[in-house]
Amino acid sequence: MQLGFIGVGNIGTPMCRHLIEAGHDVLVFDVHPSNLARMVSLGAQQADSPKAVALACDIVFSSLPGPREIEHVALGTDGLADAARPGLIYVDLSTNSPTVAQRLCATLAAKGVTMLDAPVSGGVAGAEQGTLAVMVGGDANAFETVRPLLQHIGANVFRVGDSGSGCVAKVVNNMLAFVNSMAAFEGMLLGVKAGVDPQILHDIVQSSSGASWAMRQFPHKIFAGDFSPGFTIDLAHKDLRLALELGDELSVPLVMGSVCINLMRQARANGRGGNDLSGMMQVLEDNLGMQVRQPPKGN
Ligand code: NAD
């Protein structure tokens, strides 16, 4: 079975690598030449457009920044739709708008292509280890066809429901992750300002009722002042915007999410959008003129 993969950035690269390591031939396309070259060095073949990928492949995956790029890859010039034929399956692993995912799915279905929205969670580290959660919306038969491939990418593969529902689960999850992160950062800052050692505070919270994924994931980066991505604040802002748009569509108030997106706006206004999500701590640090840093043990 010939596979395709479009968009091999921070998280696409390890996901694509797992498919190659599982013994599949993978044809890749990316607009970023060095990302494409890195994937070729890992064993992929290179194509010059999404259309060329779709023409040659039975199943095409993508991992793209957001709705604009996904729509362009699917329906733009030399896009997947130009190579549409019955039987082609398109699995979008990106975090997309549920509404856009449903619209693309319907448009491609009219040309015989089955599209699944299959966003992932677990970060670049989870992608490296093959332990991502994958949440899939769309046709149940196509899901069964791609499930064994998704199991190379993620340890927990869920079918959520109809088209768009994978994206709903994903934007809800990410809104929770961001709100939890800001709460964890705020708590750390308060404790450290009051004189408690950051590492001791972290260890206490992680074994107490304030524990969270964010508290487990981020302190090593914050303590080292290392805000290289990972997962950028720009992408997190995009995801939270998608959640708030869904809240708008359904008239669901999202108070915590709204606070959080304003803090993300502040980070982006200060030129920090390209930093890792853990760099949201810097927004709070700037407000207080202090930093939460901890030299590595042994120094
Ligand atoms: P990234 O920016 O590192 O990678 C995106 C890739 O898509 C880049 O290589 C870019 O060159 C390529 N690209 C952009 N436009 C393109 C186009 N028109 N045609 C072909 N290639 C194109 O982003 P990422 O961090 O790898 O995230 C990818 C997706 O996965 C996003 O939707 C993100 O929200 C989601 N996600 C990321 C993480 C993470 O930890 N990085 C975690 C979960 C979900």
Tab-separated table of C-alpha atoms and ligand atoms in Angstrom:
chain	number	residue	atom	x	y	z
A	1	MET	CA	0.000	0.000	0.000
A	2	GLN	CA	1.461	3.363	-1.018
A	3	LEU	CA	1.084	6.095	1.629
A	4	GLY	CA	1.411	9.864	1.292
A	5	PHE	CA	2.219	12.499	3.916
A	6	ILE	CA	1.821	16.262	3.449
A	7	GLY	CA	3.328	18.627	6.040
A	8	VAL	CA	6.361	17.274	7.871
A	9	GLY	CA	7.026	19.897	10.530
A	10	ASN	CA	7.621	19.506	14.273
A	11	ILE	CA	5.027	16.796	14.837
A	12	GLY	CA	4.498	15.566	11.257
A	13	THR	CA	8.114	14.393	11.017
A	14	PRO	CA	8.014	11.825	13.844
A	15	MET	CA	4.522	10.643	12.805
A	16	CYS	CA	5.698	10.106	9.223
A	17	ARG	CA	8.880	8.410	10.464
A	18	HIS	CA	6.817	5.813	12.346
A	19	LEU	CA	4.979	4.899	9.133
A	20	ILE	CA	8.298	4.449	7.317
A	21	GLU	CA	9.745	2.419	10.193
A	22	ALA	CA	6.662	0.179	10.052
A	23	GLY	CA	7.753	-0.769	6.530
A	24	HIS	CA	5.510	1.471	4.405
A	25	ASP	CA	6.545	3.396	1.304
A	26	VAL	CA	5.739	7.039	2.014
A	27	LEU	CA	5.650	9.840	-0.547
A	28	VAL	CA	5.954	13.272	1.095
A	29	PHE	CA	5.333	16.900	0.193
A	30	ASP	CA	6.061	20.051	2.200
A	31	VAL	CA	6.424	23.688	1.119
A	32	HIS	CA	9.492	23.987	3.376
A	33	PRO	CA	12.442	22.478	1.408
A	34	SER	CA	14.578	21.644	4.457
A	35	ASN	CA	11.678	19.854	6.185
A	36	LEU	CA	11.134	17.850	3.010
A	37	ALA	CA	14.854	17.034	2.759
A	38	ARG	CA	14.926	15.879	6.405
A	39	MET	CA	12.092	13.447	5.694
A	40	VAL	CA	13.807	12.140	2.556
A	41	SER	CA	16.926	11.517	4.657
A	42	LEU	CA	14.687	9.401	6.928
A	43	GLY	CA	13.615	7.192	4.019
A	44	ALA	CA	10.665	8.945	2.336
A	45	GLN	CA	10.224	9.655	-1.374
A	46	GLN	CA	9.617	13.255	-2.399
A	47	ALA	CA	6.719	14.684	-4.463
A	48	ASP	CA	6.253	18.201	-5.815
A	49	SER	CA	2.589	18.852	-4.914
A	50	PRO	CA	-0.352	17.465	-2.923
A	51	LYS	CA	-1.867	16.439	-6.271
A	52	ALA	CA	1.231	14.366	-7.118
A	53	VAL	CA	1.002	12.693	-3.703
A	54	ALA	CA	-2.685	11.883	-4.134
A	55	LEU	CA	-2.189	10.554	-7.675
A	56	ALA	CA	0.362	8.007	-6.473
A	57	CYS	CA	-1.127	7.007	-3.111
A	58	ASP	CA	-3.977	4.979	-1.642
A	59	ILE	CA	-4.045	6.824	1.677
A	60	VAL	CA	-2.795	10.389	2.217
A	61	PHE	CA	-2.039	11.882	5.650
A	62	SER	CA	-1.452	15.555	6.402
A	63	SER	CA	-0.151	17.523	9.391
A	64	LEU	CA	-0.546	21.225	8.577
A	65	PRO	CA	-0.661	24.412	10.651
A	66	GLY	CA	-4.391	25.166	10.441
A	67	PRO	CA	-7.620	25.561	8.449
A	68	ARG	CA	-6.148	27.857	5.762
A	69	GLU	CA	-3.309	25.479	4.847
A	70	ILE	CA	-5.552	22.392	5.056
A	71	GLU	CA	-8.098	23.959	2.700
A	72	HIS	CA	-5.290	24.959	0.320
A	73	VAL	CA	-3.802	21.446	0.290
A	74	ALA	CA	-7.237	19.872	-0.228
A	75	LEU	CA	-8.837	22.226	-2.750
A	76	GLY	CA	-6.155	24.673	-3.956
A	77	THR	CA	-4.124	24.597	-7.162
A	78	ASP	CA	-2.510	21.164	-7.575
A	79	GLY	CA	-4.369	20.090	-4.447
A	80	LEU	CA	-5.689	16.679	-3.464
A	81	ALA	CA	-9.039	17.317	-5.152
A	82	ASP	CA	-7.260	17.554	-8.531
A	83	ALA	CA	-6.327	13.878	-8.121
A	84	ALA	CA	-9.651	12.824	-6.599
A	85	ARG	CA	-10.907	9.326	-7.402
A	86	PRO	CA	-13.160	6.829	-5.663
A	87	GLY	CA	-11.315	4.862	-3.001
A	88	LEU	CA	-8.785	7.533	-2.060
A	89	ILE	CA	-8.700	8.119	1.731
A	90	TYR	CA	-7.445	11.415	3.150
A	91	VAL	CA	-6.575	11.507	6.870
A	92	ASP	CA	-5.915	14.978	8.245
A	93	LEU	CA	-3.929	14.779	11.501
A	94	SER	CA	-3.868	18.578	11.952
A	95	THR	CA	-5.902	20.547	14.481
A	96	ASN	CA	-8.614	21.991	12.245
A	97	SER	CA	-11.899	23.830	12.677
A	98	PRO	CA	-14.704	21.243	12.998
A	99	THR	CA	-16.806	23.271	10.553
A	100	VAL	CA	-14.019	23.448	7.966
A	101	ALA	CA	-13.338	19.718	8.401
A	102	GLN	CA	-17.025	18.918	7.730
A	103	ARG	CA	-17.134	21.185	4.679
A	104	LEU	CA	-13.951	19.703	3.172
A	105	CYS	CA	-15.196	16.192	3.897
A	106	ALA	CA	-18.451	16.889	2.014
A	107	THR	CA	-16.667	18.544	-0.927
A	108	LEU	CA	-14.191	15.676	-1.284
A	109	ALA	CA	-16.920	13.053	-0.814
A	110	ALA	CA	-18.666	14.450	-3.900
A	111	LYS	CA	-15.479	13.515	-5.821
A	112	GLY	CA	-15.271	10.017	-4.310
A	113	VAL	CA	-12.624	10.792	-1.661
A	114	THR	CA	-13.233	9.846	1.978
A	115	MET	CA	-11.783	12.372	4.427
A	116	LEU	CA	-11.234	11.647	8.125
A	117	ASP	CA	-10.379	14.383	10.623
A	118	ALA	CA	-7.859	12.751	12.978
A	119	PRO	CA	-6.145	15.339	15.186
A	120	VAL	CA	-3.560	14.150	17.677
A	121	SER	CA	-2.567	15.000	21.244
A	122	GLY	CA	0.588	14.330	23.244
A	123	GLY	CA	3.106	16.761	21.806
A	124	VAL	CA	6.313	16.179	19.879
A	125	ALA	CA	7.598	13.904	22.666
A	126	GLY	CA	4.484	11.726	22.369
A	127	ALA	CA	4.882	11.678	18.592
A	128	GLU	CA	8.541	10.598	18.929
A	129	GLN	CA	7.511	7.773	21.256
A	130	GLY	CA	4.431	6.757	19.227
A	131	THR	CA	2.201	7.342	22.255
A	132	LEU	CA	-0.102	10.047	20.881
A	133	ALA	CA	-3.859	10.048	21.342
A	134	VAL	CA	-5.592	10.146	17.937
A	135	MET	CA	-9.256	11.238	17.792
A	136	VAL	CA	-11.013	10.444	14.539
A	137	GLY	CA	-14.185	11.813	12.988
A	138	GLY	CA	-15.734	10.428	9.801
A	139	ASP	CA	-16.704	7.282	7.938
A	140	ALA	CA	-16.550	4.124	10.107
A	141	ASN	CA	-15.312	1.834	7.282
A	142	ALA	CA	-12.490	4.195	6.327
A	143	PHE	CA	-11.590	4.411	10.016
A	144	GLU	CA	-11.236	0.608	10.187
A	145	THR	CA	-9.009	0.705	7.086
A	146	VAL	CA	-6.623	3.289	8.555
A	147	ARG	CA	-6.783	2.184	12.209
A	148	PRO	CA	-3.701	-0.125	11.925
A	149	LEU	CA	-1.717	2.762	10.399
A	150	LEU	CA	-2.845	5.190	13.100
A	151	GLN	CA	-1.720	2.658	15.716
A	152	HIS	CA	1.861	3.172	14.503
A	153	ILE	CA	1.425	6.870	15.338
A	154	GLY	CA	-0.578	6.725	18.538
A	155	ALA	CA	-1.099	4.345	21.422
A	156	ASN	CA	-4.696	5.487	21.927
A	157	VAL	CA	-6.789	5.669	18.763
A	158	PHE	CA	-10.440	6.717	19.212
A	159	ARG	CA	-13.291	7.011	16.710
A	160	VAL	CA	-15.308	9.934	18.058
A	161	GLY	CA	-18.201	9.977	15.562
A	162	ASP	CA	-19.129	11.722	12.314
A	163	SER	CA	-16.986	14.126	10.304
A	164	GLY	CA	-15.745	17.067	12.399
A	165	SER	CA	-16.144	15.284	15.728
A	166	GLY	CA	-12.425	14.478	15.991
A	167	CYS	CA	-11.721	18.201	15.750
A	168	VAL	CA	-14.385	18.967	18.375
A	169	ALA	CA	-12.707	16.562	20.833
A	170	LYS	CA	-9.310	18.055	20.018
A	171	VAL	CA	-10.213	21.738	20.492
A	172	VAL	CA	-11.979	20.899	23.770
A	173	ASN	CA	-8.909	18.976	24.964
A	174	ASN	CA	-6.546	21.779	24.024
A	175	MET	CA	-8.656	24.477	25.646
A	176	LEU	CA	-8.450	22.423	28.854
A	177	ALA	CA	-4.681	21.953	28.465
A	178	PHE	CA	-4.120	25.713	28.007
A	179	VAL	CA	-6.394	26.751	30.881
A	180	ASN	CA	-4.741	24.143	33.133
A	181	SER	CA	-1.317	25.403	32.056
A	182	MET	CA	-2.069	29.014	32.928
A	183	ALA	CA	-3.473	27.937	36.304
A	184	ALA	CA	-0.310	25.890	36.974
A	185	PHE	CA	1.940	28.810	35.974
A	186	GLU	CA	0.003	31.251	38.152
A	187	GLY	CA	0.263	28.915	41.150
A	188	MET	CA	3.994	28.358	40.644
A	189	LEU	CA	4.589	32.087	40.408
A	190	LEU	CA	2.680	32.791	43.631
A	191	GLY	CA	4.567	30.124	45.567
A	192	VAL	CA	7.984	31.192	44.281
A	193	LYS	CA	7.227	34.891	44.950
A	194	ALA	CA	6.380	33.861	48.523
A	195	GLY	CA	9.786	32.210	48.828
A	196	VAL	CA	9.151	28.500	48.203
A	197	ASP	CA	11.748	26.569	46.180
A	198	PRO	CA	10.307	25.958	42.652
A	199	GLN	CA	11.351	22.296	42.461
A	200	ILE	CA	9.945	21.488	45.913
A	201	LEU	CA	6.693	23.283	45.052
A	202	HIS	CA	6.468	21.367	41.784
A	203	ASP	CA	7.045	18.026	43.513
A	204	ILE	CA	4.412	18.799	46.169
A	205	VAL	CA	1.762	19.877	43.662
A	206	GLN	CA	2.394	16.849	41.433
A	207	SER	CA	1.713	14.536	44.365
A	208	SER	CA	-1.272	16.579	45.602
A	209	SER	CA	-4.700	17.689	44.376
A	210	GLY	CA	-3.269	20.510	42.210
A	211	ALA	CA	-1.461	18.026	39.921
A	212	SER	CA	-1.882	18.350	36.160
A	213	TRP	CA	-0.413	17.389	32.788
A	214	ALA	CA	0.876	20.964	32.495
A	215	MET	CA	2.652	20.771	35.836
A	216	ARG	CA	4.316	17.521	34.769
A	217	GLN	CA	5.188	18.706	31.254
A	218	PHE	CA	6.507	22.232	31.545
A	219	PRO	CA	8.630	22.969	34.632
A	220	HIS	CA	11.840	21.494	33.204
A	221	LYS	CA	11.624	23.986	30.305
A	222	ILE	CA	10.589	26.914	32.514
A	223	PHE	CA	13.262	26.212	35.152
A	224	ALA	CA	15.908	26.130	32.377
A	225	GLY	CA	14.480	29.219	30.619
A	226	ASP	CA	14.334	27.081	27.443
A	227	PHE	CA	11.327	28.192	25.414
A	228	SER	CA	12.292	26.586	22.095
A	229	PRO	CA	9.283	24.799	20.498
A	230	GLY	CA	7.780	21.979	20.729
A	231	PHE	CA	4.370	23.404	20.296
A	232	THR	CA	4.298	27.109	19.576
A	233	ILE	CA	2.144	29.734	21.289
A	234	ASP	CA	0.990	30.727	17.764
A	235	LEU	CA	-0.445	27.226	17.170
A	236	ALA	CA	-1.940	27.120	20.677
A	237	HIS	CA	-3.599	30.500	19.982
A	238	LYS	CA	-5.018	29.067	16.728
A	239	ASP	CA	-6.418	26.056	18.611
A	240	LEU	CA	-7.980	28.168	21.347
A	241	ARG	CA	-9.503	30.481	18.714
A	242	LEU	CA	-11.106	27.385	17.134
A	243	ALA	CA	-12.579	26.414	20.529
A	244	LEU	CA	-13.930	29.933	21.108
A	245	GLU	CA	-15.418	29.996	17.588
A	246	LEU	CA	-17.190	26.712	18.381
A	247	GLY	CA	-18.470	28.306	21.602
A	248	ASP	CA	-19.776	31.221	19.504
A	249	GLU	CA	-21.501	28.888	17.034
A	250	LEU	CA	-23.212	26.990	19.870
A	251	SER	CA	-23.756	29.967	22.255
A	252	VAL	CA	-21.668	28.319	24.970
A	253	PRO	CA	-19.896	30.832	27.241
A	254	LEU	CA	-16.194	29.999	27.626
A	255	VAL	CA	-14.984	32.218	30.449
A	256	MET	CA	-11.686	30.466	31.218
A	257	GLY	CA	-10.800	30.105	27.555
A	258	SER	CA	-11.413	33.826	26.974
A	259	VAL	CA	-9.031	34.814	29.790
A	260	CYS	CA	-6.439	32.461	28.392
A	261	ILE	CA	-6.623	33.748	24.815
A	262	ASN	CA	-6.047	37.308	26.042
A	263	LEU	CA	-2.849	36.175	27.761
A	264	MET	CA	-1.810	34.485	24.496
A	265	ARG	CA	-2.490	37.746	22.628
A	266	GLN	CA	-0.143	39.469	25.063
A	267	ALA	CA	2.604	36.897	24.390
A	268	ARG	CA	2.191	37.299	20.629
A	269	ALA	CA	2.148	41.110	20.872
A	270	ASN	CA	5.476	40.862	22.689
A	271	GLY	CA	6.965	38.818	19.841
A	272	ARG	CA	6.806	35.492	21.656
A	273	GLY	CA	4.343	33.666	19.378
A	274	GLY	CA	7.090	31.387	18.043
A	275	ASN	CA	8.102	30.272	21.542
A	276	ASP	CA	6.986	27.026	23.146
A	277	LEU	CA	3.667	26.991	25.021
A	278	SER	CA	5.684	26.763	28.268
A	279	GLY	CA	6.788	30.327	27.415
A	280	MET	CA	3.333	31.541	28.491
A	281	MET	CA	4.947	31.629	31.935
A	282	GLN	CA	6.935	34.632	30.681
A	283	VAL	CA	3.729	36.672	30.294
A	284	LEU	CA	3.044	36.249	34.014
A	285	GLU	CA	6.729	36.723	34.914
A	286	ASP	CA	6.872	40.000	32.965
A	287	ASN	CA	3.874	41.355	34.894
A	288	LEU	CA	5.685	40.761	38.196
A	289	GLY	CA	9.249	41.472	37.060
A	290	MET	CA	10.465	38.082	38.307
A	291	GLN	CA	11.404	34.694	36.883
A	292	VAL	CA	10.793	31.087	37.943
A	293	ARG	CA	14.154	29.458	37.204
A	294	GLN	CA	16.017	26.623	38.879
A	295	PRO	CA	19.564	25.506	38.068
A	296	PRO	CA	19.794	21.784	37.223
A	297	LYS	CA	20.539	19.578	40.239
A	298	GLY	CA	24.285	19.137	40.852
A	299	ASN	CA	25.249	22.731	39.789
B	1	NAD	P1	4.774	23.024	12.019
B	1	NAD	O1	4.541	24.437	11.621
B	1	NAD	O2	6.070	22.624	12.654
B	1	NAD	O3	4.564	22.046	10.741
B	1	NAD	C1	3.657	22.317	9.709
B	1	NAD	C2	4.295	21.855	8.410
B	1	NAD	O4	3.371	22.090	7.338
B	1	NAD	C3	5.573	22.637	8.068
B	1	NAD	O5	6.605	21.735	7.703
B	1	NAD	C4	5.160	23.512	6.897
B	1	NAD	O6	6.213	23.800	5.988
B	1	NAD	C5	4.098	22.649	6.253
B	1	NAD	N1	3.168	23.379	5.407
B	1	NAD	C6	2.562	24.566	5.648
B	1	NAD	N2	1.750	24.902	4.622
B	1	NAD	C7	1.856	23.883	3.727
B	1	NAD	C8	1.248	23.639	2.458
B	1	NAD	N3	0.392	24.505	1.915
B	1	NAD	N4	1.583	22.508	1.797
B	1	NAD	C9	2.454	21.625	2.346
B	1	NAD	N5	3.066	21.801	3.542
B	1	NAD	C10	2.750	22.916	4.209
B	1	NAD	O7	3.554	22.634	12.967
B	1	NAD	P2	3.464	21.378	13.950
B	1	NAD	O8	3.828	21.802	15.304
B	1	NAD	O9	4.134	20.217	13.316
B	1	NAD	O10	1.862	21.165	13.956
B	1	NAD	C11	1.178	20.595	12.854
B	1	NAD	C12	-0.291	20.402	13.248
B	1	NAD	O11	-0.356	19.503	14.359
B	1	NAD	C13	-0.988	21.698	13.694
B	1	NAD	O12	-2.315	21.679	13.243
B	1	NAD	C14	-0.899	21.629	15.214
B	1	NAD	O13	-1.935	22.376	15.820
B	1	NAD	C15	-1.040	20.136	15.435
B	1	NAD	N6	-0.431	19.653	16.689
B	1	NAD	C16	0.866	19.995	16.999
B	1	NAD	C17	1.422	19.526	18.191
B	1	NAD	C18	2.842	19.857	18.585
B	1	NAD	O14	3.227	19.533	19.733
B	1	NAD	N7	3.663	20.478	17.729
B	1	NAD	C19	0.657	18.718	19.059
B	1	NAD	C20	-0.627	18.362	18.680
B	1	NAD	C21	-1.172	18.839	17.496
